[in-house]
Coordinates of C-alpha atoms and ligand atoms in Angstrom, one line a residue:
M18 CA -83.5 34.5 64.3
F19 CA -85.2 35.6 67.5
I20 CA -81.8 36.2 69.2
M21 CA -80.6 38.1 66.2
K22 CA -83.5 40.4 66.3
V23 CA -83.0 41.2 70.0
N24 CA -79.3 41.9 69.2
S25 CA -80.3 44.3 66.4
V26 CA -82.7 46.0 68.8
F27 CA -80.0 46.6 71.3
S28 CA -77.7 48.0 68.7
K29 CA -80.2 50.9 68.0
P30 CA -82.0 51.6 71.3
Q31 CA -82.9 55.2 70.4
R32 CA -85.2 54.2 67.5
I33 CA -87.3 51.7 69.4
H34 CA -90.8 52.5 70.6
P35 CA -91.4 51.4 74.3
L36 CA -94.2 49.1 73.2
F37 CA -91.7 47.0 71.4
Y38 CA -89.9 46.2 74.7
I39 CA -93.2 45.2 76.2
R40 CA -93.7 42.8 73.2
I41 CA -90.3 41.3 73.7
V42 CA -91.0 40.7 77.4
L43 CA -94.3 39.1 76.5
L44 CA -92.6 36.9 73.9
L45 CA -90.0 35.8 76.4
L46 CA -92.6 35.0 79.0
T47 CA -94.6 32.9 76.5
G48 CA -91.4 31.1 75.6
I49 CA -90.7 30.3 79.3
L50 CA -94.3 29.1 79.7
L51 CA -94.1 26.8 76.7
L52 CA -90.8 25.4 77.9
S53 CA -92.2 24.7 81.3
C54 CA -95.2 23.0 79.7
S55 CA -93.1 20.7 77.6
A56 CA -90.9 20.0 80.7
S57 CA -94.0 18.9 82.7
E58 CA -95.0 16.6 79.7
N59 CA -91.7 14.9 80.0
S60 CA -91.9 14.6 83.7
K61 CA -94.6 11.9 83.4
S62 CA -97.5 13.9 84.7
P63 CA -100.2 11.3 84.0
A64 CA -102.7 13.8 82.6
L65 CA -100.3 15.1 80.0
S66 CA -97.6 12.5 79.3
K67 CA -100.0 9.6 78.5
K68 CA -102.6 11.0 76.2
P69 CA -105.5 8.6 75.6
I70 CA -105.1 7.1 72.2
Q71 CA -107.0 4.5 70.3
A72 CA -105.3 1.4 68.8
E73 CA -106.7 -1.5 66.9
T74 CA -105.2 -4.6 65.5
D75 CA -106.2 -7.9 63.8
V76 CA -104.6 -11.3 64.1
F77 CA -105.4 -14.8 62.9
A78 CA -104.7 -17.3 65.6
M79 CA -106.3 -20.3 67.2
D80 CA -108.2 -20.9 63.9
T81 CA -110.0 -17.6 64.6
F82 CA -110.0 -14.0 63.3
I83 CA -109.2 -11.9 66.4
T84 CA -109.8 -8.2 66.6
L85 CA -108.4 -6.2 69.5
K86 CA -109.5 -2.6 70.1
A87 CA -108.2 -0.6 73.0
Y88 CA -108.3 3.0 74.2
G89 CA -105.8 4.5 76.7
P90 CA -102.2 5.2 77.4
D91 CA -99.8 3.1 75.4
A92 CA -102.7 1.2 73.7
D93 CA -100.6 0.4 70.6
T94 CA -97.7 -1.0 72.5
L95 CA -100.0 -3.0 74.7
L96 CA -101.8 -4.5 71.7
E97 CA -98.5 -5.6 70.3
S98 CA -97.7 -7.4 73.6
A99 CA -101.2 -8.9 73.5
K100 CA -100.5 -10.3 70.0
D101 CA -97.2 -11.9 71.3
R102 CA -99.1 -13.4 74.2
I103 CA -101.8 -14.9 71.9
A104 CA -99.1 -16.4 69.7
A105 CA -97.3 -17.9 72.7
L106 CA -100.6 -19.4 74.0
E107 CA -101.5 -20.8 70.6
K108 CA -98.1 -22.5 70.5
L109 CA -98.6 -24.0 74.0
L110 CA -102.2 -25.2 73.4
S111 CA -102.1 -26.4 69.8
V112 CA -103.1 -30.1 69.2
T113 CA -101.0 -30.3 66.1
D114 CA -97.8 -28.5 67.0
S115 CA -95.3 -31.1 68.3
D116 CA -93.7 -28.6 70.7
S117 CA -97.0 -27.8 72.4
D118 CA -98.0 -28.9 75.9
I119 CA -101.1 -30.6 74.5
W120 CA -99.1 -32.6 72.0
K121 CA -96.7 -33.7 74.7
L122 CA -99.6 -34.8 76.9
N123 CA -101.4 -36.6 74.0
H124 CA -98.2 -38.5 73.2
A125 CA -97.1 -39.3 76.8
N126 CA -98.5 -42.9 76.7
G127 CA -99.7 -42.8 80.2
Q128 CA -96.6 -41.0 81.6
S129 CA -96.8 -37.8 83.7
T130 CA -96.0 -34.6 81.9
T131 CA -95.1 -31.2 83.3
V132 CA -97.0 -28.4 81.6
G133 CA -97.0 -24.6 81.7
E134 CA -99.1 -22.6 84.1
D135 CA -101.5 -21.5 81.4
T136 CA -102.2 -25.1 80.3
A137 CA -102.6 -26.3 83.9
A138 CA -105.0 -23.3 84.6
I139 CA -107.2 -24.2 81.6
I140 CA -107.3 -27.9 82.5
R141 CA -108.2 -27.1 86.1
G142 CA -111.0 -24.7 85.0
A143 CA -112.3 -27.2 82.4
I144 CA -112.4 -30.0 85.0
E145 CA -114.4 -27.7 87.4
I146 CA -117.0 -27.1 84.6
S147 CA -117.0 -30.8 83.7
T148 CA -117.9 -31.6 87.4
L149 CA -120.6 -28.9 87.4
T150 CA -122.2 -30.2 84.1
D151 CA -121.9 -33.9 84.7
G152 CA -119.3 -34.3 82.0
A153 CA -121.2 -32.4 79.2
L154 CA -117.9 -30.6 78.9
D155 CA -115.1 -33.1 78.6
I156 CA -111.7 -32.1 77.2
S157 CA -110.9 -35.8 76.8
V158 CA -113.6 -36.0 74.0
Y159 CA -110.7 -35.2 71.6
P160 CA -110.4 -38.7 70.0
L161 CA -114.0 -38.4 68.9
V162 CA -113.6 -34.8 67.7
S163 CA -110.7 -36.1 65.6
A164 CA -112.6 -39.2 64.3
W165 CA -115.4 -36.8 63.0
G166 CA -112.6 -34.9 61.1
F167 CA -113.1 -31.6 63.0
T168 CA -109.4 -31.2 63.8
T169 CA -108.4 -31.5 60.2
G170 CA -111.4 -30.4 58.2
S171 CA -111.6 -33.8 56.5
Y172 CA -115.1 -34.4 57.8
Q173 CA -116.6 -37.9 57.9
I174 CA -119.2 -39.8 59.8
P175 CA -117.3 -42.4 61.8
T176 CA -118.6 -46.0 61.9
E177 CA -120.6 -47.0 65.0
D178 CA -117.7 -49.4 65.8
T179 CA -115.2 -46.6 65.8
I180 CA -117.4 -44.5 68.0
Q181 CA -117.9 -47.3 70.5
S182 CA -114.2 -48.1 70.5
L183 CA -113.3 -44.5 71.3
L184 CA -116.0 -43.7 74.0
P185 CA -114.1 -45.7 76.8
Y186 CA -111.3 -43.2 76.4
V187 CA -113.6 -40.2 77.2
N188 CA -113.7 -39.5 80.9
Y189 CA -112.4 -36.3 82.5
K190 CA -112.4 -38.0 85.9
K191 CA -109.4 -39.9 84.9
I192 CA -107.3 -36.8 84.2
V193 CA -104.9 -36.4 87.1
L194 CA -103.7 -32.8 87.6
D195 CA -101.3 -32.1 90.4
A196 CA -100.0 -28.5 90.2
L197 CA -98.2 -28.5 86.9
C198 CA -98.0 -32.2 86.5
V199 CA -100.7 -33.9 84.3
T200 CA -101.2 -37.6 83.8
L201 CA -103.6 -39.1 81.2
P202 CA -104.3 -42.8 81.2
Y203 CA -102.8 -44.6 78.2
G204 CA -105.0 -44.0 75.1
M205 CA -106.6 -40.8 76.4
Q206 CA -106.1 -37.5 74.6
I207 CA -107.3 -34.0 75.3
D208 CA -108.0 -30.8 73.5
L209 CA -108.7 -27.4 75.1
G210 CA -110.5 -25.9 72.2
A211 CA -113.7 -25.5 74.2
A212 CA -112.1 -23.1 76.7
A213 CA -108.8 -21.9 75.3
K214 CA -110.1 -18.8 73.6
G215 CA -112.0 -17.8 76.7
Y216 CA -108.8 -18.2 78.8
T217 CA -106.8 -16.3 76.2
G218 CA -109.3 -13.4 76.3
D219 CA -108.9 -13.3 80.1
V220 CA -105.1 -13.2 79.8
I221 CA -105.2 -10.4 77.3
A222 CA -107.8 -8.4 79.2
A223 CA -105.6 -8.6 82.3
L224 CA -102.5 -7.6 80.4
L225 CA -104.4 -4.5 79.1
R226 CA -105.9 -3.6 82.5
E227 CA -102.5 -3.8 84.1
G228 CA -101.1 -1.6 81.4
G229 CA -103.6 1.1 82.3
I230 CA -106.3 0.5 79.6
S231 CA -109.7 1.3 80.9
S232 CA -111.7 0.8 77.7
A233 CA -111.3 -2.1 75.3
M234 CA -113.2 -4.7 73.2
L235 CA -111.5 -7.9 72.3
N236 CA -113.3 -10.1 69.8
L237 CA -111.9 -13.6 69.5
G238 CA -114.4 -14.9 66.9
G239 CA -117.6 -15.2 68.9
N240 CA -115.9 -14.6 72.2
V241 CA -116.1 -11.0 73.2
H242 CA -114.2 -9.6 76.2
T243 CA -114.9 -6.0 77.2
I244 CA -113.0 -3.6 79.5
G245 CA -115.0 -0.8 80.9
T246 CA -117.4 1.1 78.7
K247 CA -117.0 2.8 75.3
Q248 CA -115.1 6.1 75.3
D249 CA -118.3 8.1 75.7
G250 CA -119.2 6.2 78.9
S251 CA -122.0 4.2 77.3
P252 CA -122.0 0.4 77.5
W253 CA -120.5 -1.7 74.6
K254 CA -123.2 -3.0 72.2
I255 CA -122.4 -6.6 71.6
A256 CA -124.3 -8.4 68.8
I257 CA -125.2 -12.0 69.0
A258 CA -125.4 -13.7 65.6
N259 CA -128.7 -15.2 64.3
P260 CA -127.8 -19.0 64.2
F261 CA -130.3 -19.4 61.3
T262 CA -128.8 -16.6 59.2
P263 CA -125.3 -16.0 60.8
Q264 CA -124.6 -13.0 58.6
T265 CA -127.4 -11.2 60.4
N266 CA -127.7 -10.4 64.1
L267 CA -130.3 -11.8 66.5
L268 CA -130.0 -9.2 69.2
T269 CA -127.7 -6.8 70.9
L270 CA -126.6 -6.6 74.5
D271 CA -125.4 -3.7 76.6
I272 CA -122.2 -4.9 78.1
T273 CA -119.7 -3.3 80.6
N274 CA -116.6 -5.1 81.8
E275 CA -118.1 -8.5 81.0
V276 CA -117.4 -11.4 78.7
V277 CA -119.9 -12.7 76.1
I278 CA -119.2 -16.1 74.7
T279 CA -121.2 -18.1 72.2
S280 CA -121.1 -21.7 71.0
G281 CA -123.2 -22.6 68.0
N282 CA -123.9 -25.1 65.3
Y283 CA -123.5 -22.6 62.5
E284 CA -119.7 -22.0 62.2
R285 CA -118.0 -25.4 62.1
Y286 CA -120.2 -28.2 60.7
F287 CA -120.8 -30.3 57.7
T288 CA -123.9 -31.8 56.2
D289 CA -124.7 -35.3 54.8
E290 CA -126.4 -36.1 51.6
N291 CA -129.8 -35.6 53.3
G292 CA -128.9 -32.2 54.5
K293 CA -128.5 -33.3 58.2
R294 CA -126.0 -31.1 60.0
Y295 CA -123.2 -32.4 62.1
C296 CA -121.6 -29.7 64.3
H297 CA -118.2 -29.7 66.0
I298 CA -119.5 -29.9 69.6
I299 CA -119.6 -33.6 70.5
D300 CA -121.8 -35.1 73.1
S301 CA -119.3 -36.9 75.3
K302 CA -121.9 -39.5 76.3
T303 CA -122.9 -40.6 72.8
G304 CA -119.8 -39.7 70.7
Y305 CA -122.1 -37.9 68.2
P306 CA -122.5 -34.2 67.6
A307 CA -124.6 -32.7 70.4
D308 CA -128.2 -32.8 69.4
H309 CA -130.4 -31.6 72.3
G310 CA -132.4 -28.9 70.5
I311 CA -130.1 -25.9 71.0
V312 CA -128.5 -24.2 68.0
S313 CA -126.8 -21.4 69.8
M314 CA -125.7 -20.9 73.5
T315 CA -124.4 -17.6 74.8
I316 CA -123.0 -17.1 78.3
V317 CA -122.4 -13.6 79.8
G318 CA -120.2 -13.4 82.9
D319 CA -117.0 -12.2 84.4
N320 CA -114.6 -15.0 83.5
G321 CA -113.8 -16.0 80.0
L322 CA -112.5 -19.5 80.8
T323 CA -115.7 -20.3 82.7
C324 CA -118.0 -18.7 80.2
D325 CA -116.4 -20.5 77.3
A326 CA -116.5 -23.8 79.0
L327 CA -120.1 -23.3 80.0
S328 CA -121.2 -22.2 76.5
T329 CA -120.0 -25.5 75.2
A330 CA -121.3 -27.6 78.1
L331 CA -124.8 -26.0 78.2
Y332 CA -125.1 -26.3 74.4
V333 CA -124.5 -30.1 74.9
M334 CA -126.9 -30.4 77.8
G335 CA -130.0 -28.8 76.1
A336 CA -132.5 -26.3 77.4
E337 CA -133.9 -28.0 80.5
K338 CA -130.6 -29.0 82.0
A339 CA -129.0 -25.7 81.1
I340 CA -131.7 -23.8 83.0
E341 CA -131.2 -26.1 86.0
V342 CA -127.4 -25.3 86.0
W343 CA -128.2 -21.5 85.7
Q344 CA -130.7 -21.6 88.6
E345 CA -128.5 -23.8 90.8
T346 CA -125.1 -22.2 90.1
G347 CA -125.8 -18.5 89.4
G348 CA -123.0 -16.1 88.6
F349 CA -123.7 -16.0 84.9
E350 CA -126.4 -15.1 82.5
M351 CA -127.3 -16.9 79.3
I352 CA -129.2 -16.6 76.0
F353 CA -130.0 -19.6 74.0
V354 CA -131.8 -20.3 70.7
T355 CA -133.7 -23.5 70.1
E356 CA -134.2 -25.5 66.9
D357 CA -137.8 -24.4 66.9
K358 CA -136.6 -20.8 66.5
T359 CA -137.2 -19.3 70.0
I360 CA -134.8 -17.2 72.0
Y361 CA -134.5 -17.7 75.8
L362 CA -132.8 -15.0 77.8
T363 CA -132.2 -15.0 81.6
E364 CA -133.6 -12.2 83.7
G365 CA -130.3 -10.6 84.5
L366 CA -130.2 -9.5 80.8
S367 CA -133.8 -8.4 80.6
D368 CA -133.2 -4.7 80.8
R369 CA -130.2 -4.6 78.5
Y370 CA -131.1 -6.4 75.3
T371 CA -132.6 -5.4 72.0
N372 CA -134.2 -8.1 69.9
I373 CA -133.5 -7.2 66.3
S374 CA -134.8 -10.5 64.9
N375 CA -138.4 -11.6 64.3
L376 CA -137.9 -14.6 66.6
P377 CA -140.0 -14.7 69.8
L378 CA -138.1 -14.2 73.0
I379 CA -138.9 -15.7 76.4
I380 CA -137.3 -14.4 79.6
L381 CA -136.2 -17.0 82.1
S382 CA -136.5 -16.3 85.9
Ligands
ADP5 P1 -115.6 -22.5 69.3 O1 -114.3 -23.2 69.2 O2 -116.3 -22.4 68.0 O3 -115.6 -21.2 70.0 P2 -116.6 -24.1 71.5 O4 -116.0 -23.2 72.5 O5 -117.9 -24.6 71.8 O6 -116.6 -23.5 70.1 O7 -115.6 -25.3 71.4 C1 -115.7 -26.3 70.5 C2 -114.5 -27.1 70.4 O8 -114.2 -27.8 71.7 C3 -114.5 -28.2 69.4 O9 -113.9 -27.7 68.2 C4 -113.7 -29.3 70.0 O10 -112.3 -29.1 69.7 C5 -113.9 -29.2 71.4 N1 -115.1 -29.9 71.9 C6 -116.2 -30.4 71.2 N2 -117.1 -31.0 72.0 C7 -116.6 -30.9 73.3 C8 -117.1 -31.3 74.5 N3 -118.2 -31.9 74.7 N4 -116.3 -31.0 75.6 C9 -115.1 -30.4 75.5 N5 -114.6 -30.0 74.3 C10 -115.4 -30.2 73.2
MG6 MG1 -116.6 -23.0 74.5

């Protein structure tokens, strides 16, 4: 159309007002400008070719509702890759899938098994936290987790005999890890449930960061990983559930680039006829659900695997020992809630929390 009009203009020059030619020149200049703009978009100028976009996706994996939210170039493609990675890790770490590394280990009858790098990394990280917490975290507690029915959902109180017969098989010190080669003594079995989601969050966060994402929130059911800040530059507001009424929140935290991981007695548990609650975190020393006065333990730090393992371990240990570990080790912050309905929060969080419950809060220093 445009060319046609120019042609018709040239066919009758004498009738055209000079202003018309100026308009034509201006139109041509605009066209050239537009073309050069779109050319520079295609030439991968970072500012123009990769517009910041928001993407969000949900996935059910590892027995958990997972929500991934990311802002930045290629966010949608990266979240699809993240979902694939989660599915692959779930397959590798499942206790019930006969193709998984964990299944192979648990059915090796004392023989050595070669596992994938992810599996080895989680086992290595878990053993470090077991050492730090005197075995409060022990991935070899699996036969007991299973005897209580927490792996299948067919909950039951095992007999004292059953518990005593299984306890000798719980001892993380007997797990031999040599690079990718793992050996469990005959009869021992492991489960990475206490740290697998934390590790998965780390892997996904790394994948997104490498892909150029500078703002994201990954929620793996009570395990939250953040990248950077919110889009407006303010910290992420991460809510911690009230363990007494989990549909409401206890407090919120301002979080930037950190991981917030909670273990509690309010998500996976069953009650007996007297209303006594049995939760899925097992005290590896007694074989019974952990019962040291804590109902919720949250760890804030940089590394998901460590924070996840610590949240389980310090839940088992109880307030006094958890505080000792925090004071002696450092490198993380914690919030825990006791049975007597008090919140304890370490001083590194003291200027970035809002207590939205009516429970009293004590700051630990
Ligand atoms: P969640 O899975 O709800 O995030 P945790 O991270 O605390 O909770 O992990 C609890 C899971 O870890 C249990 O379901 C069980 O599979 C396993 N587990 C239970 N007790 C222990 C323990 N003392 N040490 C290691 N793993 C445990
Ligand atoms: Mg944990």
